Coordinates of C-alpha atoms in Angstrom, one line a residue:
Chain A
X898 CA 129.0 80.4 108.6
X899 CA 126.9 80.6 111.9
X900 CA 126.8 84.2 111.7
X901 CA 125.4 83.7 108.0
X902 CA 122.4 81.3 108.4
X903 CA 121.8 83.4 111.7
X904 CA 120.9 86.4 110.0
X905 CA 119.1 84.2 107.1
X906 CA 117.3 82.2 109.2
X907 CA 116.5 85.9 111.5
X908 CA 115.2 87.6 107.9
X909 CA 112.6 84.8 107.1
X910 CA 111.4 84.4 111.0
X911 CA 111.2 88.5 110.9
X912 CA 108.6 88.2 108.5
X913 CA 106.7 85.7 111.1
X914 CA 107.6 87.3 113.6
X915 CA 106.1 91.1 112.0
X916 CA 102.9 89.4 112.1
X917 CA 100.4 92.1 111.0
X918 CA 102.3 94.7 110.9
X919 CA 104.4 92.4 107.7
X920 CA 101.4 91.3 106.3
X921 CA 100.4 95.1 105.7
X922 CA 103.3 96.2 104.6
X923 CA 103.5 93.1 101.7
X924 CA 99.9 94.4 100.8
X925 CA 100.9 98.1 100.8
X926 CA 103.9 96.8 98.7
X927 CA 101.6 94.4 96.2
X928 CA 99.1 97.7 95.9
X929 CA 102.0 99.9 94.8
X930 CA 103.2 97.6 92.4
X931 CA 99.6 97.2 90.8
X932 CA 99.3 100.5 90.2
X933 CA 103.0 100.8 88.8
X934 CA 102.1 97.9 86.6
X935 CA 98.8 98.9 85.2
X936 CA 100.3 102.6 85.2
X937 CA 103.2 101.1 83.0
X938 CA 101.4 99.1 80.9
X939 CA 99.0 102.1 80.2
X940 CA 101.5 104.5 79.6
X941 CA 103.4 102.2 76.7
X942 CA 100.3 101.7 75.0
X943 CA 99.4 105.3 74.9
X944 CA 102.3 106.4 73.9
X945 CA 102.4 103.4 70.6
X946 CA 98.6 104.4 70.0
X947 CA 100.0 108.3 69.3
X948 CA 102.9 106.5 67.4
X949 CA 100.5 104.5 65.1
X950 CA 98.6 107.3 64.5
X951 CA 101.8 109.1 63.7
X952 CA 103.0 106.1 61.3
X953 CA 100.1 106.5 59.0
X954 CA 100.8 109.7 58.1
X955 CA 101.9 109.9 54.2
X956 CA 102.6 112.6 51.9
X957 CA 101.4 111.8 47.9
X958 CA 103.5 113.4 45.2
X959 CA 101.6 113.7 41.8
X960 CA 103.7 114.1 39.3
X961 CA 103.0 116.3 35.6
X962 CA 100.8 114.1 33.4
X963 CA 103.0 114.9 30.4
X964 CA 106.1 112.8 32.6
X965 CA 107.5 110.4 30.7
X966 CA 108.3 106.6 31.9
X967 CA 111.9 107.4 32.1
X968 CA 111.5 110.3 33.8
X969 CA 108.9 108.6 36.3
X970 CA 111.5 106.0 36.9
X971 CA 114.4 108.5 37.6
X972 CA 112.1 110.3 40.1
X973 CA 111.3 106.8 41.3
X974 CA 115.0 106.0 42.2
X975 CA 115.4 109.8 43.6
X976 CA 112.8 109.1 46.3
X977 CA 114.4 105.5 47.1
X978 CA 117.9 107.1 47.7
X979 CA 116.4 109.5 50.3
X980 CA 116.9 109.2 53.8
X981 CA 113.9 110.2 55.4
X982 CA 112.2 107.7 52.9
X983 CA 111.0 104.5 54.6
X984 CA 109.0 103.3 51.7
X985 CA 107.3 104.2 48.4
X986 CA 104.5 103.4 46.9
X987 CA 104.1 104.3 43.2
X988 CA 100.3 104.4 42.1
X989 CA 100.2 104.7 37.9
X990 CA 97.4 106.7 36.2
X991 CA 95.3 102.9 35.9
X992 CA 95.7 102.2 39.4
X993 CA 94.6 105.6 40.4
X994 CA 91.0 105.0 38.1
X995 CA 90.9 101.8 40.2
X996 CA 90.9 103.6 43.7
X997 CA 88.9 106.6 42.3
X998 CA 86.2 103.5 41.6
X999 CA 86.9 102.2 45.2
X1000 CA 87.2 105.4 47.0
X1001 CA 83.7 107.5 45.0
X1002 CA 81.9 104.3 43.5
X1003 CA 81.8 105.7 39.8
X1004 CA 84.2 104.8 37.1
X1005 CA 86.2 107.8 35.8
X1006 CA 85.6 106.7 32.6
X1007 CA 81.9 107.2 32.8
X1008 CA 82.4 110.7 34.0
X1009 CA 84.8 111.2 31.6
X1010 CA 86.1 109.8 28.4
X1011 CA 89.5 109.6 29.0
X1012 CA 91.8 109.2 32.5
X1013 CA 92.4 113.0 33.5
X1014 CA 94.3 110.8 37.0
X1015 CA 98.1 111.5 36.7
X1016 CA 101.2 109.3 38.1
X1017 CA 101.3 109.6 41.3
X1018 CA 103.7 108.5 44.6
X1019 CA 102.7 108.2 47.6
X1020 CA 106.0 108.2 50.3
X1021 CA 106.1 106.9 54.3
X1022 CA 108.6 108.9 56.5
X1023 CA 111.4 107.6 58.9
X1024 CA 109.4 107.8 62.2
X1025 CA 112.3 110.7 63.5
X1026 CA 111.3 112.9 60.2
X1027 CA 107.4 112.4 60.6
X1028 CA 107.4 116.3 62.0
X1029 CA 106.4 119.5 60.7
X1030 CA 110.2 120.8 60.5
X1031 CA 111.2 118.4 58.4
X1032 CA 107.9 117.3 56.1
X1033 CA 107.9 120.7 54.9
X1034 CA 111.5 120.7 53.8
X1035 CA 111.0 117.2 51.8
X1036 CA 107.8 119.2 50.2
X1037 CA 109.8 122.2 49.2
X1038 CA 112.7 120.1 47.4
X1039 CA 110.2 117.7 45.7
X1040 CA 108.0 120.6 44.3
X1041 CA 111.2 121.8 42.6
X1042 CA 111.7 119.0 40.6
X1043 CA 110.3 119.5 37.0
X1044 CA 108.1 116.2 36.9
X1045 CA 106.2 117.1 40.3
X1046 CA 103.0 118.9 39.9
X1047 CA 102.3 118.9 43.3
X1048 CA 102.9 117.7 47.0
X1049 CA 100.2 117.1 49.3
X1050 CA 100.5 115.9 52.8
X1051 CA 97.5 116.4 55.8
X1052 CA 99.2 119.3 57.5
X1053 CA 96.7 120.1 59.9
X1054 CA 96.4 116.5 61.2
X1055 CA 100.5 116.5 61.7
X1056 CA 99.9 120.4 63.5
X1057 CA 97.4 118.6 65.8
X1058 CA 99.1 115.3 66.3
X1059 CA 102.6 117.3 67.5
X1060 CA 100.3 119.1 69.9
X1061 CA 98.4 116.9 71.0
X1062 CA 101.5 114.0 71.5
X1063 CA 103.5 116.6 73.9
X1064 CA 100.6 116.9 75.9
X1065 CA 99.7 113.1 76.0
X1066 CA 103.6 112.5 76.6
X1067 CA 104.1 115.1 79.7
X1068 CA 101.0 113.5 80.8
X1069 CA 101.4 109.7 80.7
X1070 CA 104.9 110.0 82.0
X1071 CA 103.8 112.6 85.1
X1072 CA 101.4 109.7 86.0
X1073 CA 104.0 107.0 85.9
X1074 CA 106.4 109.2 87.7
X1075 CA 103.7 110.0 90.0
X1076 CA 102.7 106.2 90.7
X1077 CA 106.4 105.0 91.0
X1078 CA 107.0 107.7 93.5
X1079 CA 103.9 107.0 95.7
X1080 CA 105.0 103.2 95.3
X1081 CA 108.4 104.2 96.9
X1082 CA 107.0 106.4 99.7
X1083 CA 104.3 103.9 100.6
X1084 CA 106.8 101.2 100.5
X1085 CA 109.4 103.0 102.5
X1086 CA 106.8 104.1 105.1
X1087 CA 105.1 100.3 105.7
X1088 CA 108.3 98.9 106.5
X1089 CA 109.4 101.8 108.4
X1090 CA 106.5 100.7 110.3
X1091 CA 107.4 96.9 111.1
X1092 CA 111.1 98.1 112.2
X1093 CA 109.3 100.5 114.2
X1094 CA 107.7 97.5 115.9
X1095 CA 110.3 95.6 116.9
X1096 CA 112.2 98.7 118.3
X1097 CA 112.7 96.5 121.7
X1098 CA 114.3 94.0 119.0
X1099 CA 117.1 96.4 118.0
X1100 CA 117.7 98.2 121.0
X1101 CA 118.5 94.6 122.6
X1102 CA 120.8 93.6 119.7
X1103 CA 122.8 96.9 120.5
X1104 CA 122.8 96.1 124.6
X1105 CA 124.7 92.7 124.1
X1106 CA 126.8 94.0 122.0
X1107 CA 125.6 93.9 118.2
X1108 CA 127.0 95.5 115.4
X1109 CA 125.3 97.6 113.0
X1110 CA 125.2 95.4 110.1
X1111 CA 124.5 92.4 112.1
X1112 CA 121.4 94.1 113.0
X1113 CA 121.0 95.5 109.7
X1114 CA 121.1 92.1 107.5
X1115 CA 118.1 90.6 109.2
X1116 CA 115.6 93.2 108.9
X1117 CA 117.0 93.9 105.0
X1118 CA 116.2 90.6 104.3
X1119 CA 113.1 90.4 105.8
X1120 CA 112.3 93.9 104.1
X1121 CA 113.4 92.2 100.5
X1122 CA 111.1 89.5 100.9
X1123 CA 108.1 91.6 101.4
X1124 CA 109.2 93.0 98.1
X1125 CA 109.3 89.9 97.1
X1126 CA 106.0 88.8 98.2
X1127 CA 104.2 91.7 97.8
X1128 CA 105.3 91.9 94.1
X1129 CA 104.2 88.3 93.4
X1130 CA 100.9 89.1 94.6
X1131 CA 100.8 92.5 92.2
X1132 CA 102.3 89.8 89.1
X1133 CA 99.4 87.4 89.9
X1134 CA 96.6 89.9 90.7
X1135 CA 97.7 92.1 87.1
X1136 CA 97.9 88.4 85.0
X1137 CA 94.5 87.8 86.5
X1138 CA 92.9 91.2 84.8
X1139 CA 94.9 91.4 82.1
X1140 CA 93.3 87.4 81.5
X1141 CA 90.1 88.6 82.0
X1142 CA 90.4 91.7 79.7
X1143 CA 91.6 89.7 77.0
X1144 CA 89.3 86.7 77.0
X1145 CA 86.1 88.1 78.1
X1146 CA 86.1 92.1 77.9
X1147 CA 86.8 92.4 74.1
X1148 CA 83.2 92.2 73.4
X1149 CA 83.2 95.6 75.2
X1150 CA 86.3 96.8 74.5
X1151 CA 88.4 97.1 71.7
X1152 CA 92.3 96.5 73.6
X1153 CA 94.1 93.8 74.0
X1154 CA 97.1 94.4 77.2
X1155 CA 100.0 92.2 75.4
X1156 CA 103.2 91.7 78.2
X1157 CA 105.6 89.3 77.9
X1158 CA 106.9 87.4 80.7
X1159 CA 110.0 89.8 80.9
X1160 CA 107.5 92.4 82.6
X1161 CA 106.0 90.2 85.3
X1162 CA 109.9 89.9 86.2
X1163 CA 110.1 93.2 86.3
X1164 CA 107.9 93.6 88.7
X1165 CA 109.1 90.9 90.7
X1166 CA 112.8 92.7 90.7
X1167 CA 111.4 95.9 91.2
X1168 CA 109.5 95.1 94.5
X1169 CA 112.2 92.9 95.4
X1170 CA 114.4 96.2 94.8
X1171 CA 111.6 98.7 96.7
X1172 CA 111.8 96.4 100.1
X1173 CA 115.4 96.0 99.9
X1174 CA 116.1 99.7 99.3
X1175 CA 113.2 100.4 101.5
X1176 CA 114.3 98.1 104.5
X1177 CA 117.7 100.0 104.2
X1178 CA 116.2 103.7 104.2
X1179 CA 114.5 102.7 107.9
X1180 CA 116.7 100.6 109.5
X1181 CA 119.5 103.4 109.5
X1182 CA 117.2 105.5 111.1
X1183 CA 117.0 103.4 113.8
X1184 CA 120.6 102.5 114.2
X1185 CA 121.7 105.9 114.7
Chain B
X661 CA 139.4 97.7 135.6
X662 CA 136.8 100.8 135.2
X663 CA 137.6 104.3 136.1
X664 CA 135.4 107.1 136.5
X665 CA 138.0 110.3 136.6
X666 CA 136.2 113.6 137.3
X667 CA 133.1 113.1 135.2
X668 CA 130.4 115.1 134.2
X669 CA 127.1 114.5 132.7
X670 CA 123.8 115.9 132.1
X671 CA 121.2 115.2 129.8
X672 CA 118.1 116.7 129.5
X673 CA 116.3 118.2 131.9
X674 CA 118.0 115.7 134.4
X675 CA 120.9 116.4 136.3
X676 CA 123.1 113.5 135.7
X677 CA 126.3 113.3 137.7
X678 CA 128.2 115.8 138.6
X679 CA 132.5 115.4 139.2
X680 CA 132.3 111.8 139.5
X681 CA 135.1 109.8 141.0
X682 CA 135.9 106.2 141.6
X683 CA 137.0 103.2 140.3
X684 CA 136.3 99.4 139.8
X685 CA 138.8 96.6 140.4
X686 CA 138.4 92.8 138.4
X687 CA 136.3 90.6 140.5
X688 CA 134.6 93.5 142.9
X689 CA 131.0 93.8 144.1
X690 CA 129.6 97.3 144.4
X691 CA 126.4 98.4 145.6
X692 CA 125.4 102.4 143.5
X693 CA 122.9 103.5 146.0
X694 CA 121.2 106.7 146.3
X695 CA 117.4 108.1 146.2
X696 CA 115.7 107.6 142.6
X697 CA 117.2 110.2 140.4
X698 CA 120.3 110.4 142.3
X699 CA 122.5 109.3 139.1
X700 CA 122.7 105.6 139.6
X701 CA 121.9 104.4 136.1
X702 CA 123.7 107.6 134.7
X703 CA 126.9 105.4 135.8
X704 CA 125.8 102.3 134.4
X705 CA 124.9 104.2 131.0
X706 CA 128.3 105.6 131.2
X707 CA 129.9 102.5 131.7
X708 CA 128.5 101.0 129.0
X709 CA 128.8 103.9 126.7
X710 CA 125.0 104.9 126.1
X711 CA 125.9 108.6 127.4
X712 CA 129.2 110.0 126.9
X713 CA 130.9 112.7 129.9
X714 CA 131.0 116.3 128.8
X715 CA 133.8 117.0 131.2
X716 CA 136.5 113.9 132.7
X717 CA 136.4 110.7 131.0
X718 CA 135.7 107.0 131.8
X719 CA 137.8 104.0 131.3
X720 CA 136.9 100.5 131.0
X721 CA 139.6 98.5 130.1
X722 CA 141.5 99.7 127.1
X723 CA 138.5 101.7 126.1
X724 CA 138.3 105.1 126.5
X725 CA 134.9 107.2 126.4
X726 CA 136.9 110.4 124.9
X727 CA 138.3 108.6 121.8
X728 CA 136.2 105.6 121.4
X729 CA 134.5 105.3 118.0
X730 CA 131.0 104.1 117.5
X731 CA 132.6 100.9 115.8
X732 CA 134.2 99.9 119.2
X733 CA 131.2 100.0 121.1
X734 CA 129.7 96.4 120.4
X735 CA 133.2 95.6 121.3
X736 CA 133.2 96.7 124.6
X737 CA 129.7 96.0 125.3
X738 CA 130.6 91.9 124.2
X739 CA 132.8 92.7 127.6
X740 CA 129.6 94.4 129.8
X741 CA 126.7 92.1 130.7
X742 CA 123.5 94.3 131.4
X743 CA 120.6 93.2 133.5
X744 CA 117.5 95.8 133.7
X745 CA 114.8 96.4 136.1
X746 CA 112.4 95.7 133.3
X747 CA 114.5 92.5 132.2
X748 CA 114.7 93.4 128.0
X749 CA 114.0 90.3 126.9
X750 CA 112.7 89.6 123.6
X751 CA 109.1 88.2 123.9
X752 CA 109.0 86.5 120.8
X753 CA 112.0 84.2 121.7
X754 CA 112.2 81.5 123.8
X755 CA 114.6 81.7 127.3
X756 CA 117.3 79.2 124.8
X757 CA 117.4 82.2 121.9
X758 CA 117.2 85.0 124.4
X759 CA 119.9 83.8 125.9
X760 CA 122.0 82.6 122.7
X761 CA 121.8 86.2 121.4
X762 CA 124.7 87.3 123.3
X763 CA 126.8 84.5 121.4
X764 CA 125.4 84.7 117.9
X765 CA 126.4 88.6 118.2
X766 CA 129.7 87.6 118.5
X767 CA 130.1 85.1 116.0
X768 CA 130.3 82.1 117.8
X769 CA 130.3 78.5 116.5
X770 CA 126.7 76.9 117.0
X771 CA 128.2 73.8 119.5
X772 CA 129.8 76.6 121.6
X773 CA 127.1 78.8 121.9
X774 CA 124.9 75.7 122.8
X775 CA 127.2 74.2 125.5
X776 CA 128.0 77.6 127.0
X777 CA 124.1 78.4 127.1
X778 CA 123.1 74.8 128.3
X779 CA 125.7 75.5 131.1
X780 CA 124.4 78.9 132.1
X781 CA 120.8 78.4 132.3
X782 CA 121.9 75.2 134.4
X783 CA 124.1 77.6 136.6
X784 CA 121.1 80.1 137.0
X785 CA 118.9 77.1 137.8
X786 CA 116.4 78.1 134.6
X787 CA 118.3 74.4 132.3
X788 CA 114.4 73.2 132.3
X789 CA 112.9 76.1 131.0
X790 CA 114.9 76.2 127.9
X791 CA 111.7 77.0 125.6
X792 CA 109.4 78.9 127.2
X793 CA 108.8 82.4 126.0
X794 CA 109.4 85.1 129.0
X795 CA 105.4 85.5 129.2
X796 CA 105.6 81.9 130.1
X797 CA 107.9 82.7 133.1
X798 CA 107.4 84.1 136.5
X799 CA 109.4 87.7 137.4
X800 CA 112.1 86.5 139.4
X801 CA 112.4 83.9 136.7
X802 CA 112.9 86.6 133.9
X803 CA 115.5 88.1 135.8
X804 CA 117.6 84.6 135.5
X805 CA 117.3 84.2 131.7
X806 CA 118.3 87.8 131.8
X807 CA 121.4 87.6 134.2
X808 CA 122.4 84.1 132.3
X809 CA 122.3 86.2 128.9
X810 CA 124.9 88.8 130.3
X811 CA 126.9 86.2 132.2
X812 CA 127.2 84.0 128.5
X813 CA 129.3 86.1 127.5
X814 CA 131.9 85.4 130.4
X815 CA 131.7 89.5 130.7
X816 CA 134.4 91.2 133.3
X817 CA 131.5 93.1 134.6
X818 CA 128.1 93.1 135.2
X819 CA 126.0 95.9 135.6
X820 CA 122.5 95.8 136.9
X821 CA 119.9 98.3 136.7
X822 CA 117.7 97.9 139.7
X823 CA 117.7 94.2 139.2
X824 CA 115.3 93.9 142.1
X825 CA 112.9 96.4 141.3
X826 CA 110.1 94.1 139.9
X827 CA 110.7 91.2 142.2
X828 CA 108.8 90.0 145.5
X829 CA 111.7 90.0 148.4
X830 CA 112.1 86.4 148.4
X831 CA 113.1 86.0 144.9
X832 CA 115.1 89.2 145.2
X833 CA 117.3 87.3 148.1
X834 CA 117.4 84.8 145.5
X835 CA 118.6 86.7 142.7
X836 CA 121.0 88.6 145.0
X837 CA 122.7 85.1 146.3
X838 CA 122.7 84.4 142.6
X839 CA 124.8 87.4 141.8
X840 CA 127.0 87.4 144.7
X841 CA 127.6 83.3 143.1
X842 CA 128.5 84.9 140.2
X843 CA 131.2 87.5 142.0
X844 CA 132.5 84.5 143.5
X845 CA 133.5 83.3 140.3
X846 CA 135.5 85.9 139.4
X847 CA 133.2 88.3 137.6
X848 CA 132.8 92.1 139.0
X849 CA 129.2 93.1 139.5
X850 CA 128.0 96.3 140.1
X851 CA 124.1 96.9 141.3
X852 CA 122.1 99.9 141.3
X853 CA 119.8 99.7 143.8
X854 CA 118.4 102.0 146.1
X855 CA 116.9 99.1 148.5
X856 CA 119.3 98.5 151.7
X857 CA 118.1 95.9 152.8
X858 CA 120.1 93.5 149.8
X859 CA 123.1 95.7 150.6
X860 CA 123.3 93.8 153.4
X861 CA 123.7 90.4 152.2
X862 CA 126.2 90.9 150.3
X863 CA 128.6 91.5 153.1
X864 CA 131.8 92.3 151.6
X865 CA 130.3 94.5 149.0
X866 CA 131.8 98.2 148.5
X867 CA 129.1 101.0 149.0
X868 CA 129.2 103.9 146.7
X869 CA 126.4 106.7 147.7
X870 CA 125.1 108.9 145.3
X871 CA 122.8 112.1 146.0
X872 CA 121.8 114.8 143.3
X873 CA 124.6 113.5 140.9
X874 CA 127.3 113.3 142.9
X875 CA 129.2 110.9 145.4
X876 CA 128.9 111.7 148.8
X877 CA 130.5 108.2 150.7
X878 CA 132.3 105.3 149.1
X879 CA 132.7 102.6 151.6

């Protein structure tokens, strides 16, 4: 038990001890982390933005104006029993007058004496089958059936969207990638740095007769609690902004950064992790 | 205790020592003189297992430099106190944690490592400079926390590195009655040193000359 609140008591004086050399490396570990965060927070939302986008996309079916009740009904229940259906919306000939009104501002009726609109549906896809592949597949079967008189769906938005989604997603997550990588390097290399400085420390250890993971343990903890504080400062410095953002910036800017408490965690485990993993990466270098 | 049986060395661009023979018994006082660069802390480094022979082998105790693995080096080095020209002590400690190092190292209970530290820094005549910090200390002062943190450890031998090197030659008389105290008490000491005039107060002392690596007189 000695031993054990030796190296404890070792790890939190280290971090004394480190001085300035410590205090950078917490703030080298806090800056990684804010990037990482904001980077994270970023990327998620992008990549819903494209999704909501995505999600509005429907395709309206208009059916023959001579279809009869029943058969509207039976095409009604065909398009429920459909997988790649998420929902359906059925818009009758008097609904459809109602939006023309909404929609152009002059009722049909004045235009014309009678409703020329036909039955119509109007079907949301699964999110997997909300691609070209398979919307043109549920047009082609739907245009078969006798009661359709036509599909129509915006196929040059969907042509767009794929494009431009593959390029947003490569981008967003070579950024994250990027971020969490420079985090790990920057990490790695600050505490590098404070073993570095208290070479005398280790090289001592091992003249009186120290073994490698008693002189390991001290420095990894030390290492894991500049994680520790380093990501406490990133939490509190990104709860600040996002506060600011949300209460005083929406005036200017139409977003709202929604995290849950799980993601300050997150971060807290995460920079915990970096200076534990980090402190491990050096210290073998010096033991060798 | 210690053998040295036909040992080479070299490393880098130094020579090292060259077919080195002798050995150590328990309780033994040996003066390692020769001119700087002679070799004399290419022993000590071989004795405590910093360098390892190319040719010949050492022994020190039931440790053997040709099949020794890096796990049982701590081990034998709980058994080999070190004292340095430069002293090596940790400046951000006080003399009581410098010196307690050797213990905790070993896993000792906290009452025993303070009684046996208490007792050495008494013995080295340092038991009322218990928390200063080694800036806080004069040379020949150093030198004591640092021969009490090799002798802590009750070791069978200690090796010292030019302990005199820094020191006025008052406090190196000093230190060198100190040690020869300390080989009184059963402990083997072996000094580097290429200053004769401390050879000769330690008058029973064995002599082992060193010149461009190798031994040319043991006496």
């Amino acid at each position: 038990m000695t031993v054990f609140w030796f190296l404890i008591r070792e790890g939190f004086k280290g971090l004394i001890r480190s001085k300035y050399a410590g205090a950078f490396s917490v703030i080298i570990i806090s800056i990684s982390l804010i990037l990482v965060g904001f980077g994270y927070v970023g990327s998620r939302d992008t990549l819903f933005l494209v999704e909501n986008i995505r999600a509005q996309f429907d395709v309206d079916i208009f059916l023959h104006k001579t279809a009869s009740s029943e058969e509207i009904d039976n095409f009604a229940a065909l398009l429920d029993s459909m997988t790649e259906v998420r929902n359906v919306h059925y818009i009758s000939p008097e609904k459809a007058a109602v939006k023309f009104k909404k929609e152009f501002g002059e009722d049909i009726f004045d235009i014309l004496d009678y409703n020329p609109l036909p039955s119509s549906f109007t079907i949301n896809l699964k999110p997997i089958y909300r691609n070209l592949v398979s919307v043109e597949g549920i047009a082609s079967i739907l245009s078969n059936k006798p009661v359709v008189d036509e599909v129509k769906y915006r196929k040059q938005f969907l042509i767009l969207l794929e494009k431009y989604q593959r390029i947003v997603l490569i981008t967003v997550v070579s950024v994250f990638a990027f971020l969490a990588l420079l985090s790990i390097i920057l990490t790695s290399n600050s505490i590098k740095m404070t073993i570095f400085a208290r070479r005398e420390v280790i090289s001592t250890m091992k003249l009186v007769g120290a073994t490698n993971s008693f002189i390991r343990w001290p420095f990894i903890i030390e290492g894991t609690l500049q994680g520790f504080i380093g990501s406490c400062l990133a939490s509190l410095f990104i709860y600040g902004i996002f506060y600011f953002l949300n209460n005083y910036l929406q005036t200017v800017i139409e977003y709202k950064a929604i995290v849950s408490y799980r993601y300050y965690i997150g971060i807290v485990i995460s920079g915990s992790l970096l200076g534990l993993i980090g402190s491990r990466r050096a210290i073998r270098k010096f033991l060798k | 205790m210690i053998s040295f049986i036909n040992v080479n060395c070299t490393f880098g661009k130094k020579a090292g020592v060259k077919n080195v023979n002798f050995s150590v018994n328990s309780g033994e006082f040996i003066f390692l003189t020769g001119p700087s660069g002679a070799g004399k802390s290419t022993i000590l480094r071989l004795i405590y297992m910093d360098l390892f022979p190319e040719k010949g082998k050492v022994i020190i105790r039931n440790y053997n430099s040709n099949n020794i693995h890096d796990r049982e080096i701590p081990y034998l080095r709980r058994k080999v106190g070190m004292v340095f020209q430069d002293f090596r002590l940790l400046p951000d400690r006080n003399v009581y944690q410098n010196v307690a190092l050797s213990l905790y190292v070993s896993h000792y209970k906290t009452s025993e490592i303070k009684k046996r530290v208490y007792r050495v820094l008494n013995q080295v005549g340092l038991g009322h400079r218990v928390h200063y910090r080694p800036s806080e200390l004069s040379g020949g002062e150093q030198q004591r926390v640092a021969i009490a943190r090799a002798l802590v450890k009750e070791p069978v031998v200690i090796l010292a590195d030019e302990p005199t090197g820094n020191l006025d030659p008052r406090v190196s008389i000093d230190l060198m009655s100190l040690l020869n105290k300390i080989n009184k008490k059963g402990t083997a000491i072996i000094v580097a040193t290429h200053n004769y005039s401390l050879i000769q107060r330690i008058p029973g002392a064995r002599l082992i000359q060193i010149d461009e690596g190798e031994i040319v007189n043991i006496t």
